[in-house]
């Protein structure tokens, strides 16, 4: 029996390439927010106030519950704290 290989973890755990890309973006946004919380040495309660959400939502965020967050919600949280997306890189795959 051969084992299927994937280019990245997102391809392995998602059903479609579109879902994999969405998960990748959400993971990057969540990582940025987590880094912001750590840099500011915020408790979950203080982070929740700054990001405009409840403390349990911050717990879900820091515990990597990616399915609990949409791209829109993560961007809204970032905006509450004055964070901005500076750069988005897009590459195209070769046509099949």
PDB file of C-alpha atoms in Angstrom:
ATOM      1  CA  UNK A   1       0.000   0.000   0.000  1.00  0.00           C
ATOM      2  CA  UNK A   2       1.451   3.362  -0.980  1.00  0.00           C
ATOM      3  CA  UNK A   3       1.193   6.399   1.229  1.00  0.00           C
ATOM      4  CA  UNK A   4      -0.225   9.608  -0.230  1.00  0.00           C
ATOM      5  CA  UNK A   5       2.011  12.655   0.153  1.00  0.00           C
ATOM      6  CA  UNK A   6       1.041  16.314   0.300  1.00  0.00           C
ATOM      7  CA  UNK A   7       2.855  19.573  -0.349  1.00  0.00           C
ATOM      8  CA  UNK A   8       1.752  20.997   3.008  1.00  0.00           C
ATOM      9  CA  UNK A   9      -0.386  20.206   6.027  1.00  0.00           C
ATOM     10  CA  UNK A  10      -3.325  22.246   4.723  1.00  0.00           C
ATOM     11  CA  UNK A  11      -3.633  20.049   1.631  1.00  0.00           C
ATOM     12  CA  UNK A  12      -3.589  16.971   3.862  1.00  0.00           C
ATOM     13  CA  UNK A  13      -6.402  18.072   6.175  1.00  0.00           C
ATOM     14  CA  UNK A  14      -8.728  19.831   3.728  1.00  0.00           C
ATOM     15  CA  UNK A  15     -11.123  18.469   1.137  1.00  0.00           C
ATOM     16  CA  UNK A  16     -10.415  21.017  -1.607  1.00  0.00           C
ATOM     17  CA  UNK A  17      -7.558  23.290  -2.690  1.00  0.00           C
ATOM     18  CA  UNK A  18      -9.794  26.285  -1.955  1.00  0.00           C
ATOM     19  CA  UNK A  19     -10.353  25.138   1.611  1.00  0.00           C
ATOM     20  CA  UNK A  20      -6.609  24.571   2.023  1.00  0.00           C
ATOM     21  CA  UNK A  21      -5.859  28.147   0.918  1.00  0.00           C
ATOM     22  CA  UNK A  22      -8.512  29.542   3.264  1.00  0.00           C
ATOM     23  CA  UNK A  23      -7.073  27.576   6.183  1.00  0.00           C
ATOM     24  CA  UNK A  24      -3.568  28.778   5.340  1.00  0.00           C
ATOM     25  CA  UNK A  25      -4.705  32.425   5.411  1.00  0.00           C
ATOM     26  CA  UNK A  26      -6.584  31.936   8.685  1.00  0.00           C
ATOM     27  CA  UNK A  27      -3.546  30.264  10.257  1.00  0.00           C
ATOM     28  CA  UNK A  28      -1.302  33.159   9.235  1.00  0.00           C
ATOM     29  CA  UNK A  29      -3.751  35.720  10.638  1.00  0.00           C
ATOM     30  CA  UNK A  30      -4.126  33.754  13.870  1.00  0.00           C
ATOM     31  CA  UNK A  31      -0.352  33.532  14.203  1.00  0.00           C
ATOM     32  CA  UNK A  32      -0.028  37.295  13.715  1.00  0.00           C
ATOM     33  CA  UNK A  33      -2.634  37.970  16.395  1.00  0.00           C
ATOM     34  CA  UNK A  34      -0.990  35.505  18.793  1.00  0.00           C
ATOM     35  CA  UNK A  35       2.369  37.196  18.217  1.00  0.00           C
ATOM     36  CA  UNK A  36       0.779  40.594  18.886  1.00  0.00           C
ATOM     37  CA  UNK A  37      -0.706  39.317  22.166  1.00  0.00           C
ATOM     38  CA  UNK A  38       2.680  37.912  23.221  1.00  0.00           C
ATOM     39  CA  UNK A  39       4.600  41.082  22.253  1.00  0.00           C
ATOM     40  CA  UNK A  40       2.242  43.179  24.365  1.00  0.00           C
ATOM     41  CA  UNK A  41       2.339  40.631  27.209  1.00  0.00           C
ATOM     42  CA  UNK A  42      -1.460  40.651  27.458  1.00  0.00           C
ATOM     43  CA  UNK A  43      -3.563  38.313  29.524  1.00  0.00           C
ATOM     44  CA  UNK A  44      -6.382  36.612  27.655  1.00  0.00           C
ATOM     45  CA  UNK A  45      -8.862  38.978  29.309  1.00  0.00           C
ATOM     46  CA  UNK A  46      -6.893  42.072  28.267  1.00  0.00           C
ATOM     47  CA  UNK A  47      -6.370  40.705  24.754  1.00  0.00           C
ATOM     48  CA  UNK A  48     -10.107  40.084  24.478  1.00  0.00           C
ATOM     49  CA  UNK A  49     -10.860  43.711  25.359  1.00  0.00           C
ATOM     50  CA  UNK A  50      -8.288  45.007  22.869  1.00  0.00           C
ATOM     51  CA  UNK A  51      -9.511  42.724  20.082  1.00  0.00           C
ATOM     52  CA  UNK A  52     -13.238  43.229  20.700  1.00  0.00           C
ATOM     53  CA  UNK A  53     -14.076  39.628  21.582  1.00  0.00           C
ATOM     54  CA  UNK A  54     -14.702  37.505  24.667  1.00  0.00           C
ATOM     55  CA  UNK A  55     -11.960  35.796  26.677  1.00  0.00           C
ATOM     56  CA  UNK A  56     -13.145  32.334  25.564  1.00  0.00           C
ATOM     57  CA  UNK A  57     -12.603  33.432  21.935  1.00  0.00           C
ATOM     58  CA  UNK A  58      -9.002  34.348  22.808  1.00  0.00           C
ATOM     59  CA  UNK A  59      -8.582  30.924  24.402  1.00  0.00           C
ATOM     60  CA  UNK A  60      -9.802  29.328  21.157  1.00  0.00           C
ATOM     61  CA  UNK A  61      -7.372  31.510  19.216  1.00  0.00           C
ATOM     62  CA  UNK A  62      -4.291  30.721  21.304  1.00  0.00           C
ATOM     63  CA  UNK A  63      -5.194  27.025  21.251  1.00  0.00           C
ATOM     64  CA  UNK A  64      -5.267  27.026  17.454  1.00  0.00           C
ATOM     65  CA  UNK A  65      -8.971  26.312  16.965  1.00  0.00           C
ATOM     66  CA  UNK A  66      -8.788  27.393  13.326  1.00  0.00           C
ATOM     67  CA  UNK A  67     -12.274  26.136  12.437  1.00  0.00           C
ATOM     68  CA  UNK A  68     -13.771  28.585  14.963  1.00  0.00           C
ATOM     69  CA  UNK A  69     -12.617  31.670  13.005  1.00  0.00           C
ATOM     70  CA  UNK A  70     -13.389  33.156   9.612  1.00  0.00           C
ATOM     71  CA  UNK A  71     -10.971  35.366   7.709  1.00  0.00           C
ATOM     72  CA  UNK A  72     -13.432  38.246   8.192  1.00  0.00           C
ATOM     73  CA  UNK A  73     -13.571  37.786  11.973  1.00  0.00           C
ATOM     74  CA  UNK A  74      -9.786  37.638  12.275  1.00  0.00           C
ATOM     75  CA  UNK A  75      -9.362  40.823  10.224  1.00  0.00           C
ATOM     76  CA  UNK A  76     -11.989  42.552  12.375  1.00  0.00           C
ATOM     77  CA  UNK A  77     -10.117  41.506  15.518  1.00  0.00           C
ATOM     78  CA  UNK A  78      -6.878  42.877  14.076  1.00  0.00           C
ATOM     79  CA  UNK A  79      -8.544  46.180  13.186  1.00  0.00           C
ATOM     80  CA  UNK A  80      -9.823  46.560  16.762  1.00  0.00           C
ATOM     81  CA  UNK A  81      -6.217  46.463  17.950  1.00  0.00           C
ATOM     82  CA  UNK A  82      -4.890  48.780  15.251  1.00  0.00           C
ATOM     83  CA  UNK A  83      -3.118  46.038  13.312  1.00  0.00           C
ATOM     84  CA  UNK A  84      -2.925  46.268   9.524  1.00  0.00           C
ATOM     85  CA  UNK A  85      -2.118  43.767   6.817  1.00  0.00           C
ATOM     86  CA  UNK A  86       0.963  45.147   5.093  1.00  0.00           C
ATOM     87  CA  UNK A  87       1.755  42.600   2.416  1.00  0.00           C
ATOM     88  CA  UNK A  88      -0.071  39.838   0.588  1.00  0.00           C
ATOM     89  CA  UNK A  89       1.896  37.609  -1.774  1.00  0.00           C
ATOM     90  CA  UNK A  90       0.118  35.633  -4.466  1.00  0.00           C
ATOM     91  CA  UNK A  91       1.689  33.086  -6.767  1.00  0.00           C
ATOM     92  CA  UNK A  92       0.154  31.118  -9.599  1.00  0.00           C
ATOM     93  CA  UNK A  93       0.579  27.426 -10.200  1.00  0.00           C
ATOM     94  CA  UNK A  94       1.491  26.217 -13.647  1.00  0.00           C
ATOM     95  CA  UNK A  95      -1.482  25.263 -15.814  1.00  0.00           C
ATOM     96  CA  UNK A  96      -2.153  21.537 -15.916  1.00  0.00           C
TER      97      UNK A  96
END
